[in-house]
Structures are given as C-alpha cells and as structure tokens.
Tab-separated table of N, CA, C and O in Angstrom:
chain	number	residue	atom	x	y	z
A	1	UNK	N	0.851	-1.181	0.000
A	1	UNK	CA	0.000	0.000	0.000
A	1	UNK	C	0.893	1.238	0.000
A	1	UNK	O	1.819	1.328	0.798
A	2	UNK	N	0.623	2.153	-0.869
A	2	UNK	CA	1.432	3.361	-0.973
A	2	UNK	C	0.995	4.377	0.079
A	2	UNK	O	-0.184	4.501	0.384
A	3	UNK	N	1.977	5.134	0.612
A	3	UNK	CA	1.656	6.069	1.686
A	3	UNK	C	0.724	7.181	1.229
A	3	UNK	O	-0.027	7.708	2.023
A	4	UNK	N	0.749	7.539	-0.079
A	4	UNK	CA	-0.170	8.590	-0.520
A	4	UNK	C	-1.623	8.163	-0.314
A	4	UNK	O	-2.478	8.993	-0.047
A	5	UNK	N	-1.905	6.873	-0.412
A	5	UNK	CA	-3.256	6.391	-0.127
A	5	UNK	C	-3.569	6.585	1.352
A	5	UNK	O	-4.668	6.972	1.710
A	6	UNK	N	-2.592	6.326	2.213
A	6	UNK	CA	-2.789	6.563	3.641
A	6	UNK	C	-2.995	8.056	3.906
A	6	UNK	O	-3.815	8.431	4.735
A	7	UNK	N	-2.251	8.900	3.170
A	7	UNK	CA	-2.452	10.348	3.307
A	7	UNK	C	-3.899	10.709	2.986
A	7	UNK	O	-4.521	11.510	3.690
A	8	UNK	N	-4.430	10.120	1.910
A	8	UNK	CA	-5.823	10.378	1.527
A	8	UNK	C	-6.776	9.916	2.620
A	8	UNK	O	-7.763	10.591	2.927
A	9	UNK	N	-6.496	8.769	3.221
A	9	UNK	CA	-7.346	8.251	4.291
A	9	UNK	C	-7.310	9.191	5.490
A	9	UNK	O	-8.356	9.466	6.094
A	10	UNK	N	-6.146	9.697	5.837
A	10	UNK	CA	-6.038	10.640	6.963
A	10	UNK	C	-6.852	11.903	6.665
A	10	UNK	O	-7.550	12.415	7.549
A	11	UNK	N	-6.786	12.386	5.441
A	11	UNK	CA	-7.574	13.577	5.074
A	11	UNK	C	-9.076	13.300	5.229
A	11	UNK	O	-9.824	14.143	5.724
A	12	UNK	N	-9.520	12.115	4.793
A	12	UNK	CA	-10.939	11.752	4.967
A	12	UNK	C	-11.285	11.638	6.443
A	12	UNK	O	-12.382	12.013	6.858
A	13	UNK	N	-10.371	11.114	7.252
A	13	UNK	CA	-10.569	10.991	8.699
A	13	UNK	C	-10.834	12.372	9.323
A	13	UNK	O	-11.778	12.538	10.091
A	14	UNK	N	-10.027	13.352	8.962
A	14	UNK	CA	-10.227	14.715	9.475
A	14	UNK	C	-11.562	15.268	8.985
A	14	UNK	O	-12.327	15.857	9.766
A	15	UNK	N	-11.877	15.064	7.711
A	15	UNK	CA	-13.166	15.552	7.179
A	15	UNK	C	-14.335	14.872	7.877
A	15	UNK	O	-15.366	15.511	8.147
A	16	UNK	N	-14.203	13.571	8.195
A	16	UNK	CA	-15.265	12.841	8.900
A	16	UNK	C	-15.621	13.552	10.206
A	16	UNK	O	-16.795	13.739	10.519
A	17	UNK	N	-14.622	13.932	10.977
A	17	UNK	CA	-14.886	14.570	12.279
A	17	UNK	C	-15.417	15.984	12.132
A	17	UNK	O	-15.971	16.535	13.088
A	18	UNK	N	-15.283	16.588	10.954
A	18	UNK	CA	-15.706	17.977	10.779
A	18	UNK	C	-17.036	18.144	10.058
A	18	UNK	O	-17.590	19.234	10.081
A	19	UNK	N	-17.537	17.102	9.435
A	19	UNK	CA	-18.778	17.293	8.684
A	19	UNK	C	-19.990	17.178	9.604
A	19	UNK	O	-20.014	16.366	10.514
A	20	UNK	N	-20.945	18.038	9.345
A	20	UNK	CA	-22.194	17.985	10.097
A	20	UNK	C	-23.329	17.425	9.258
A	20	UNK	O	-24.460	17.317	9.720
A	21	UNK	N	-23.035	17.072	8.014
A	21	UNK	CA	-24.050	16.566	7.104
A	21	UNK	C	-24.138	15.045	7.230
A	21	UNK	O	-23.161	14.357	6.932
A	22	UNK	N	-25.279	14.505	7.657
A	22	UNK	CA	-25.379	13.061	7.891
A	22	UNK	C	-25.005	12.202	6.684
A	22	UNK	O	-24.286	11.210	6.843
A	23	UNK	N	-25.466	12.566	5.480
A	23	UNK	CA	-25.150	11.751	4.302
A	23	UNK	C	-23.660	11.779	4.002
A	23	UNK	O	-23.056	10.750	3.687
A	24	UNK	N	-23.048	12.944	4.111
A	24	UNK	CA	-21.607	13.072	3.869
A	24	UNK	C	-20.831	12.293	4.929
A	24	UNK	O	-19.847	11.624	4.624
A	25	UNK	N	-21.279	12.345	6.165
A	25	UNK	CA	-20.587	11.619	7.224
A	25	UNK	C	-20.671	10.109	7.008
A	25	UNK	O	-19.674	9.408	7.189
A	26	UNK	N	-21.831	9.610	6.606
A	26	UNK	CA	-21.969	8.175	6.324
A	26	UNK	C	-21.072	7.757	5.157
A	26	UNK	O	-20.434	6.716	5.193
A	27	UNK	N	-21.015	8.594	4.112
A	27	UNK	CA	-20.159	8.297	2.959
A	27	UNK	C	-18.695	8.275	3.386
A	27	UNK	O	-17.952	7.351	3.049
A	28	UNK	N	-18.270	9.284	4.141
A	28	UNK	CA	-16.885	9.329	4.603
A	28	UNK	C	-16.563	8.145	5.516
A	28	UNK	O	-15.482	7.566	5.429
A	29	UNK	N	-17.495	7.779	6.381
A	29	UNK	CA	-17.278	6.628	7.271
A	29	UNK	C	-17.055	5.359	6.459
A	29	UNK	O	-16.137	4.584	6.745
A	30	UNK	N	-17.873	5.151	5.435
A	30	UNK	CA	-17.750	3.938	4.607
A	30	UNK	C	-16.417	3.910	3.859
A	30	UNK	O	-15.824	2.849	3.683
A	31	UNK	N	-15.938	5.069	3.413
A	31	UNK	CA	-14.684	5.140	2.660
A	31	UNK	C	-13.457	5.107	3.559
A	31	UNK	O	-12.373	4.745	3.117
A	32	UNK	N	-13.619	5.486	4.821
A	32	UNK	CA	-12.484	5.704	5.711
A	32	UNK	C	-12.243	4.551	6.673
A	32	UNK	O	-11.097	4.210	6.961
A	33	UNK	N	-13.324	3.954	7.193
A	33	UNK	CA	-13.210	2.944	8.243
A	33	UNK	C	-13.617	1.561	7.749
A	33	UNK	O	-14.480	1.429	6.887
A	34	UNK	N	-13.032	0.529	8.363
A	34	UNK	CA	-13.523	-0.824	8.137
A	34	UNK	C	-14.831	-0.991	8.904
A	34	UNK	O	-15.159	-0.195	9.786
A	35	UNK	N	-15.585	-2.023	8.589
A	35	UNK	CA	-16.852	-2.278	9.286
A	35	UNK	C	-16.643	-2.596	10.764
A	35	UNK	O	-17.528	-2.375	11.575
A	36	UNK	N	-15.468	-3.123	11.106
A	36	UNK	CA	-15.189	-3.528	12.487
A	36	UNK	C	-14.264	-2.537	13.185
A	36	UNK	O	-13.665	-2.862	14.220
A	37	UNK	N	-14.122	-1.317	12.669
A	37	UNK	CA	-13.188	-0.361	13.255
A	37	UNK	C	-13.401	-0.261	14.767
A	37	UNK	O	-14.528	-0.234	15.251
A	38	UNK	N	-12.287	-0.240	15.497
A	38	UNK	CA	-12.368	-0.038	16.946
A	38	UNK	C	-11.736	1.307	17.271
A	38	UNK	O	-10.696	1.666	16.717
A	39	UNK	N	-12.390	2.034	18.156
A	39	UNK	CA	-11.968	3.386	18.529
A	39	UNK	C	-11.817	3.400	20.042
A	39	UNK	O	-12.803	3.243	20.773
A	40	UNK	N	-10.578	3.545	20.505
A	40	UNK	CA	-10.277	3.532	21.937
A	40	UNK	C	-9.877	4.935	22.355
A	40	UNK	O	-8.827	5.433	21.924
A	41	UNK	N	-10.707	5.569	23.182
A	41	UNK	CA	-10.462	6.934	23.633
A	41	UNK	C	-10.736	7.016	25.132
A	41	UNK	O	-11.429	6.151	25.691
A	42	UNK	N	-10.221	8.050	25.788
A	42	UNK	CA	-10.526	8.200	27.210
A	42	UNK	C	-12.030	8.243	27.502
A	42	UNK	O	-12.461	7.819	28.572
A	43	UNK	N	-12.823	8.698	26.534
A	43	UNK	CA	-14.273	8.779	26.729
A	43	UNK	C	-14.974	7.440	26.575
A	43	UNK	O	-16.146	7.308	26.913
A	44	UNK	N	-14.274	6.423	26.057
A	44	UNK	CA	-14.888	5.111	25.895
A	44	UNK	C	-14.313	4.351	24.719
A	44	UNK	O	-13.451	4.851	23.997
A	45	UNK	N	-14.811	3.142	24.538
A	45	UNK	CA	-14.421	2.291	23.417
A	45	UNK	C	-15.644	2.099	22.539
A	45	UNK	O	-16.715	1.746	23.027
A	46	UNK	N	-15.478	2.349	21.251
A	46	UNK	CA	-16.574	2.265	20.297
A	46	UNK	C	-16.165	1.332	19.166
A	46	UNK	O	-15.000	1.317	18.766
A	47	UNK	N	-17.130	0.581	18.641
A	47	UNK	CA	-16.843	-0.360	17.560
A	47	UNK	C	-17.809	-0.120	16.409
A	47	UNK	O	-19.024	-0.061	16.618
A	48	UNK	N	-17.256	0.010	15.221
A	48	UNK	CA	-18.047	0.171	14.007
A	48	UNK	C	-18.263	1.627	13.639
A	48	UNK	O	-18.280	2.506	14.500
A	49	UNK	N	-18.419	1.886	12.345
A	49	UNK	CA	-18.620	3.254	11.867
A	49	UNK	C	-19.837	3.947	12.488
A	49	UNK	O	-19.772	5.133	12.807
A	50	UNK	N	-20.942	3.224	12.670
A	50	UNK	CA	-22.130	3.867	13.226
A	50	UNK	C	-21.877	4.362	14.653
A	50	UNK	O	-22.360	5.424	15.044
A	51	UNK	N	-21.102	3.622	15.423
A	51	UNK	CA	-20.773	4.063	16.781
A	51	UNK	C	-19.967	5.363	16.750
A	51	UNK	O	-20.164	6.242	17.598
A	52	UNK	N	-19.085	5.511	15.752
A	52	UNK	CA	-18.319	6.750	15.629
A	52	UNK	C	-19.205	7.906	15.187
A	52	UNK	O	-19.056	9.029	15.673
A	53	UNK	N	-20.133	7.630	14.289
A	53	UNK	CA	-21.099	8.652	13.872
A	53	UNK	C	-21.925	9.098	15.076
A	53	UNK	O	-22.125	10.302	15.303
A	54	UNK	N	-22.387	8.142	15.881
A	54	UNK	CA	-23.182	8.471	17.066
A	54	UNK	C	-22.363	9.269	18.081
A	54	UNK	O	-22.854	10.233	18.670
A	55	UNK	N	-21.092	8.873	18.296
A	55	UNK	CA	-20.205	9.575	19.221
A	55	UNK	C	-20.021	11.023	18.766
A	55	UNK	O	-20.121	11.962	19.563
A	56	UNK	N	-19.777	11.213	17.477
A	56	UNK	CA	-19.628	12.569	16.930
A	56	UNK	C	-20.908	13.378	17.142
A	56	UNK	O	-20.858	14.533	17.557
A	57	UNK	N	-22.052	12.761	16.889
A	57	UNK	CA	-23.327	13.450	17.064
A	57	UNK	C	-23.577	13.857	18.507
A	57	UNK	O	-24.040	14.976	18.777
A	58	UNK	N	-23.273	12.981	19.444
A	58	UNK	CA	-23.448	13.305	20.861
A	58	UNK	C	-22.520	14.443	21.278
A	58	UNK	O	-22.916	15.334	22.023
A	59	UNK	N	-21.289	14.412	20.783
A	59	UNK	CA	-20.333	15.463	21.119
A	59	UNK	C	-20.832	16.820	20.640
A	59	UNK	O	-20.872	17.781	21.409
A	60	UNK	N	-21.215	16.905	19.358
A	60	UNK	CA	-21.646	18.202	18.829
A	60	UNK	C	-22.984	18.631	19.420
A	60	UNK	O	-23.234	19.826	19.554
A	61	UNK	N	-23.825	17.680	19.802
A	61	UNK	CA	-25.087	18.043	20.457
A	61	UNK	C	-24.808	18.699	21.807
A	61	UNK	O	-25.474	19.667	22.181
A	62	UNK	N	-23.818	18.197	22.528
A	62	UNK	CA	-23.485	18.740	23.846
A	62	UNK	C	-22.580	19.968	23.787
A	62	UNK	O	-22.684	20.844	24.637
A	63	UNK	N	-21.678	20.018	22.794
A	63	UNK	CA	-20.656	21.058	22.764
A	63	UNK	C	-20.888	22.126	21.704
A	63	UNK	O	-20.226	23.153	21.724
A	64	UNK	N	-21.784	21.883	20.767
A	64	UNK	CA	-21.995	22.834	19.678
A	64	UNK	C	-20.976	22.615	18.569
A	64	UNK	O	-20.371	21.556	18.451
A	65	UNK	N	-20.784	23.637	17.774
A	65	UNK	CA	-19.879	23.545	16.640
A	65	UNK	C	-18.456	23.282	17.126
A	65	UNK	O	-17.955	23.968	18.016
A	66	UNK	N	-17.830	22.281	16.534
A	66	UNK	CA	-16.458	21.925	16.890
A	66	UNK	C	-15.656	21.735	15.607
A	66	UNK	O	-16.164	21.188	14.636
A	67	UNK	N	-14.419	22.192	15.632
A	67	UNK	CA	-13.515	22.010	14.495
A	67	UNK	C	-12.355	21.129	14.954
A	67	UNK	O	-11.659	21.461	15.911
A	68	UNK	N	-12.196	20.000	14.275
A	68	UNK	CA	-11.119	19.048	14.516
A	68	UNK	C	-10.043	19.351	13.488
A	68	UNK	O	-10.284	19.229	12.288
A	69	UNK	N	-8.873	19.804	13.943
A	69	UNK	CA	-7.829	20.162	12.986
A	69	UNK	C	-6.494	19.566	13.387
A	69	UNK	O	-6.223	19.363	14.563
A	70	UNK	N	-5.690	19.305	12.378
A	70	UNK	CA	-4.353	18.768	12.625
A	70	UNK	C	-3.460	19.867	13.187
A	70	UNK	O	-3.536	21.014	12.774
A	71	UNK	N	-2.583	19.477	14.134
A	71	UNK	CA	-1.584	20.401	14.678
A	71	UNK	C	-0.261	20.280	13.950
A	71	UNK	O	0.615	21.130	14.106
A	72	UNK	N	-0.086	19.225	13.192
A	72	UNK	CA	1.159	18.968	12.458
A	72	UNK	C	0.834	18.007	11.322
A	72	UNK	O	-0.242	17.407	11.293
A	73	UNK	N	1.783	17.865	10.409
A	73	UNK	CA	1.617	16.880	9.348
A	73	UNK	C	1.578	15.492	9.982
A	73	UNK	O	2.345	15.214	10.904
A	74	UNK	N	0.690	14.613	9.497
A	74	UNK	CA	0.655	13.257	10.036
A	74	UNK	C	1.983	12.540	9.787
A	74	UNK	O	2.647	12.782	8.775
A	75	UNK	N	2.355	11.698	10.712
A	75	UNK	CA	3.522	10.842	10.539
A	75	UNK	C	3.001	9.461	10.185
A	75	UNK	O	2.185	8.905	10.915
A	76	UNK	N	3.477	8.923	9.060
A	76	UNK	CA	2.969	7.645	8.565
A	76	UNK	C	4.145	6.713	8.317
A	76	UNK	O	5.140	7.110	7.704
A	77	UNK	N	4.051	5.507	8.832
A	77	UNK	CA	4.998	4.462	8.474
A	77	UNK	C	4.297	3.118	8.537
A	77	UNK	O	3.382	2.909	9.321
A	78	UNK	N	4.733	2.225	7.649
A	78	UNK	CA	4.144	0.907	7.505
A	78	UNK	C	2.625	1.036	7.419
A	78	UNK	O	2.123	1.714	6.544
A	79	UNK	N	1.893	0.433	8.347
A	79	UNK	CA	0.425	0.511	8.296
A	79	UNK	C	-0.123	1.341	9.453
A	79	UNK	O	-1.213	1.106	9.936
A	80	UNK	N	0.659	2.355	9.892
A	80	UNK	CA	0.278	3.185	11.034
A	80	UNK	C	0.435	4.664	10.693
A	80	UNK	O	1.250	5.048	9.870
A	81	UNK	N	-0.360	5.477	11.395
A	81	UNK	CA	-0.202	6.926	11.292
A	81	UNK	C	-0.413	7.543	12.666
A	81	UNK	O	-1.199	7.038	13.470
A	82	UNK	N	0.317	8.621	12.901
A	82	UNK	CA	0.120	9.407	14.114
A	82	UNK	C	-0.391	10.769	13.678
A	82	UNK	O	0.261	11.467	12.901
A	83	UNK	N	-1.578	11.128	14.189
A	83	UNK	CA	-2.225	12.383	13.832
A	83	UNK	C	-2.368	13.214	15.107
A	83	UNK	O	-3.094	12.830	16.028
A	84	UNK	N	-1.653	14.331	15.145
A	84	UNK	CA	-1.760	15.247	16.280
A	84	UNK	C	-2.843	16.263	15.936
A	84	UNK	O	-2.824	16.854	14.860
A	85	UNK	N	-3.796	16.456	16.870
A	85	UNK	CA	-4.972	17.265	16.569
A	85	UNK	C	-5.307	18.220	17.710
A	85	UNK	O	-4.812	18.087	18.826
A	86	UNK	N	-6.188	19.154	17.382
A	86	UNK	CA	-6.763	20.062	18.364
A	86	UNK	C	-8.221	20.257	17.992
A	86	UNK	O	-8.572	20.277	16.816
A	87	UNK	N	-9.060	20.373	19.000
A	87	UNK	CA	-10.476	20.675	18.784
A	87	UNK	C	-10.728	22.088	19.299
A	87	UNK	O	-10.367	22.422	20.425
A	88	UNK	N	-11.348	22.892	18.437
A	88	UNK	CA	-11.755	24.242	18.817
A	88	UNK	C	-13.272	24.322	18.769
A	88	UNK	O	-13.910	23.735	17.900
A	89	UNK	N	-13.826	25.051	19.714
A	89	UNK	CA	-15.270	25.256	19.793
A	89	UNK	C	-15.604	26.698	19.458
A	89	UNK	O	-14.806	27.606	19.697
A	90	UNK	N	-16.813	26.912	18.959
A	90	UNK	CA	-17.366	28.252	18.770
A	90	UNK	C	-16.370	29.284	18.263
A	90	UNK	O	-16.046	30.242	18.945
A	91	UNK	N	-15.872	29.039	17.073
A	91	UNK	CA	-15.037	30.028	16.420
A	91	UNK	C	-13.646	30.195	16.997
A	91	UNK	O	-13.104	31.295	17.001
A	92	UNK	N	-13.038	29.155	17.518
A	92	UNK	CA	-11.638	29.235	17.888
A	92	UNK	C	-11.310	29.043	19.358
A	92	UNK	O	-10.146	29.118	19.734
A	93	UNK	N	-12.300	28.807	20.200
A	93	UNK	CA	-12.019	28.588	21.623
A	93	UNK	C	-11.425	27.193	21.809
A	93	UNK	O	-12.062	26.192	21.491
A	94	UNK	N	-10.156	27.081	22.311
A	94	UNK	CA	-9.527	25.775	22.478
A	94	UNK	C	-10.327	24.878	23.423
A	94	UNK	O	-10.793	25.338	24.466
A	95	UNK	N	-10.488	23.620	23.042
A	95	UNK	CA	-11.216	22.656	23.872
A	95	UNK	C	-10.283	21.564	24.380
A	95	UNK	O	-10.204	21.303	25.572
A	96	UNK	N	-9.579	20.920	23.460
A	96	UNK	CA	-8.681	19.824	23.824
A	96	UNK	C	-7.695	19.611	22.693
A	96	UNK	O	-7.921	20.044	21.565
A	97	UNK	N	-6.609	18.912	23.028
A	97	UNK	CA	-5.632	18.525	22.015
A	97	UNK	C	-5.232	17.088	22.299
A	97	UNK	O	-5.275	16.639	23.448
A	98	UNK	N	-4.867	16.383	21.236
A	98	UNK	CA	-4.495	14.994	21.433
A	98	UNK	C	-3.728	14.428	20.258
A	98	UNK	O	-3.366	15.139	19.320
A	99	UNK	N	-3.514	13.125	20.350
A	99	UNK	CA	-2.825	12.381	19.312
A	99	UNK	C	-3.599	11.099	19.060
A	99	UNK	O	-3.932	10.380	20.007
A	100	UNK	N	-3.908	10.850	17.804
A	100	UNK	CA	-4.560	9.604	17.409
A	100	UNK	C	-3.554	8.726	16.681
A	100	UNK	O	-2.817	9.201	15.818
A	101	UNK	N	-3.541	7.458	17.053
A	101	UNK	CA	-2.744	6.470	16.342
A	101	UNK	C	-3.713	5.639	15.517
A	101	UNK	O	-4.624	5.001	16.062
A	102	UNK	N	-3.555	5.699	14.211
A	102	UNK	CA	-4.425	4.996	13.272
A	102	UNK	C	-3.720	3.754	12.770
A	102	UNK	O	-2.517	3.783	12.505
A	103	UNK	N	-4.479	2.667	12.603
A	103	UNK	CA	-3.970	1.447	11.991
A	103	UNK	C	-4.788	1.219	10.721
A	103	UNK	O	-6.023	1.251	10.760
A	104	UNK	N	-4.087	0.987	9.599
A	104	UNK	CA	-4.744	0.796	8.312
A	104	UNK	C	-4.843	-0.686	7.971
A	104	UNK	O	-3.938	-1.459	8.279
A	105	UNK	N	-5.943	-1.064	7.315
A	105	UNK	CA	-6.053	-2.434	6.798
A	105	UNK	C	-5.358	-2.481	5.430
A	105	UNK	O	-4.904	-1.451	4.923
A	106	UNK	N	-5.260	-3.663	4.805
A	106	UNK	CA	-4.558	-3.762	3.513
A	106	UNK	C	-5.177	-2.902	2.405
A	106	UNK	O	-4.485	-2.545	1.450
A	107	UNK	N	-6.468	-2.543	2.525
A	107	UNK	CA	-7.114	-1.703	1.523
A	107	UNK	C	-6.933	-0.213	1.790
A	107	UNK	O	-7.436	0.617	1.042
A	108	UNK	N	-6.246	0.124	2.901
A	108	UNK	CA	-5.996	1.527	3.214
A	108	UNK	C	-7.049	2.177	4.092
A	108	UNK	O	-6.959	3.369	4.372
A	109	UNK	N	-8.040	1.403	4.521
A	109	UNK	CA	-9.040	1.969	5.438
A	109	UNK	C	-8.557	1.799	6.880
A	109	UNK	O	-7.719	0.946	7.171
A	110	UNK	N	-9.112	2.569	7.788
A	110	UNK	CA	-8.704	2.539	9.190
A	110	UNK	C	-9.431	1.410	9.907
A	110	UNK	O	-10.661	1.358	9.910
A	111	UNK	N	-8.644	0.527	10.536
A	111	UNK	CA	-9.226	-0.590	11.290
A	111	UNK	C	-9.209	-0.340	12.788
A	111	UNK	O	-9.948	-0.982	13.531
A	112	UNK	N	-8.378	0.605	13.232
A	112	UNK	CA	-8.264	0.874	14.663
A	112	UNK	C	-7.791	2.307	14.878
A	112	UNK	O	-6.951	2.800	14.116
A	113	UNK	N	-8.331	2.936	15.931
A	113	UNK	CA	-7.898	4.266	16.346
A	113	UNK	C	-7.668	4.206	17.855
A	113	UNK	O	-8.519	3.711	18.594
A	114	UNK	N	-6.523	4.712	18.289
A	114	UNK	CA	-6.265	4.876	19.712
A	114	UNK	C	-6.000	6.356	19.930
A	114	UNK	O	-5.104	6.935	19.307
A	115	UNK	N	-6.811	6.970	20.803
A	115	UNK	CA	-6.735	8.398	21.060
A	115	UNK	C	-6.093	8.658	22.417
A	115	UNK	O	-6.493	8.059	23.418
A	116	UNK	N	-5.126	9.561	22.419
A	116	UNK	CA	-4.497	10.020	23.653
A	116	UNK	C	-4.748	11.516	23.780
A	116	UNK	O	-4.669	12.244	22.794
A	117	UNK	N	-5.058	11.968	24.995
A	117	UNK	CA	-5.230	13.389	25.236
A	117	UNK	C	-3.893	13.997	25.630
A	117	UNK	O	-3.262	13.570	26.594
A	118	UNK	N	-3.463	14.996	24.860
A	118	UNK	CA	-2.250	15.744	25.184
A	118	UNK	C	-2.607	16.939	26.076
A	118	UNK	O	-1.814	17.353	26.909
A	119	UNK	N	-3.783	17.496	25.862
A	119	UNK	CA	-4.327	18.573	26.704
A	119	UNK	C	-5.816	18.268	26.873
A	119	UNK	O	-6.604	18.427	25.945
A	120	UNK	N	-6.173	17.783	28.037
A	120	UNK	CA	-7.558	17.376	28.305
A	120	UNK	C	-8.479	18.600	28.376
A	120	UNK	O	-8.027	19.704	28.699
A	121	UNK	N	-9.768	18.386	28.116
A	121	UNK	CA	-10.728	19.477	28.286
A	121	UNK	C	-10.775	19.909	29.748
A	121	UNK	O	-10.549	19.102	30.656
A	122	UNK	N	-11.069	21.149	29.959
A	122	UNK	CA	-11.195	21.669	31.321
A	122	UNK	C	-12.240	20.861	32.083
A	122	UNK	O	-13.330	20.596	31.579
A	123	UNK	N	-11.890	20.418	33.281
A	123	UNK	CA	-12.808	19.656	34.114
A	123	UNK	C	-12.918	18.182	33.762
A	123	UNK	O	-13.710	17.462	34.368
A	124	UNK	N	-12.127	17.705	32.801
A	124	UNK	CA	-12.194	16.299	32.387
A	124	UNK	C	-11.687	15.398	33.505
A	124	UNK	O	-10.616	15.624	34.066
A	125	UNK	N	-12.463	14.373	33.835
A	125	UNK	CA	-12.076	13.386	34.847
A	125	UNK	C	-11.728	12.094	34.140
A	125	UNK	O	-12.626	11.380	33.680
A	126	UNK	N	-10.426	11.748	34.033
A	126	UNK	CA	-10.040	10.539	33.299
A	126	UNK	C	-10.550	9.252	33.949
A	126	UNK	O	-10.607	8.222	33.302
A	127	UNK	N	-10.954	9.319	35.206
A	127	UNK	CA	-11.430	8.117	35.902
A	127	UNK	C	-12.945	7.926	35.752
A	127	UNK	O	-13.472	6.919	36.157
A	128	UNK	N	-13.608	8.900	35.138
A	128	UNK	CA	-15.065	8.806	34.960
A	128	UNK	C	-15.442	7.906	33.797
A	128	UNK	O	-16.564	7.471	33.695
A	129	UNK	N	-14.492	7.642	32.905
A	129	UNK	CA	-14.753	6.833	31.706
A	129	UNK	C	-13.881	5.597	31.742
A	129	UNK	O	-12.701	5.661	32.026
A	130	UNK	N	-14.464	4.452	31.452
A	130	UNK	CA	-13.674	3.217	31.420
A	130	UNK	C	-13.909	2.469	30.159
A	130	UNK	O	-14.825	2.212	29.637
C-alpha cells in the first residue's frame, strides 16, 4: 500500500470529524473505516462506523460547533499513522488537544484508532470513563 493512499485516508478521517451533514458523514465513514473499526479513547471504546457517527453526534449536540484540525503533518509508516490534533469550539475557543494512532487495513481503510489526550478538556475526569 502506498503512503499517498494513507495520506488520503487521513484527510478523509479529518473531514469525517468535521462534517455535520449526515449523508456526507456516512459516505466518509464507509470510505475511511472498516466495518469492524475499533476506537479507543478516554471517553470510551466504540466499535463500528455507526458508533463513531453516534459519538460525533453526541459530542456536537453537547458542545456545539467543533472544528477538529491537525496540529502537524501526520507521521505515517508501515500501516500506522500518528495524527496530532486540536479541537476548537465556537469560532476558535480551544477545547482539547491529542494524538490519534491509526492502523490501516490492507485496503488503506482505518481498522483501529487509539486516542491520547495531550491537553484534556477543562474539568475532564479521566477516571469517569472506562
């Protein structure tokens, strides 16, 4: 698998977290994630594209408009990528920053995501989520 394909997948991953259009989000999920994708984050463990769509919907319902943006160019090697990100709310107010480790399947879609918080949201209790 060529890394430019992984670059394209990372770009779709960022667009997935930023779209508010349900049809576009479903299309991006199908192109970006495997059916069994696992997402491990401090907020919980989610399996499958629909669980990620639901997680995104719950977040924006509670937090309002959020922009997920890269803090640096992704680092990609073999079948892995490290994506450093920041989430801003309501026109630029910093919310959190973190690093996602993506694992790609042989077709270039994401089969696993592990999220680490580099700067947790204000008031975040890491022991409240298991």
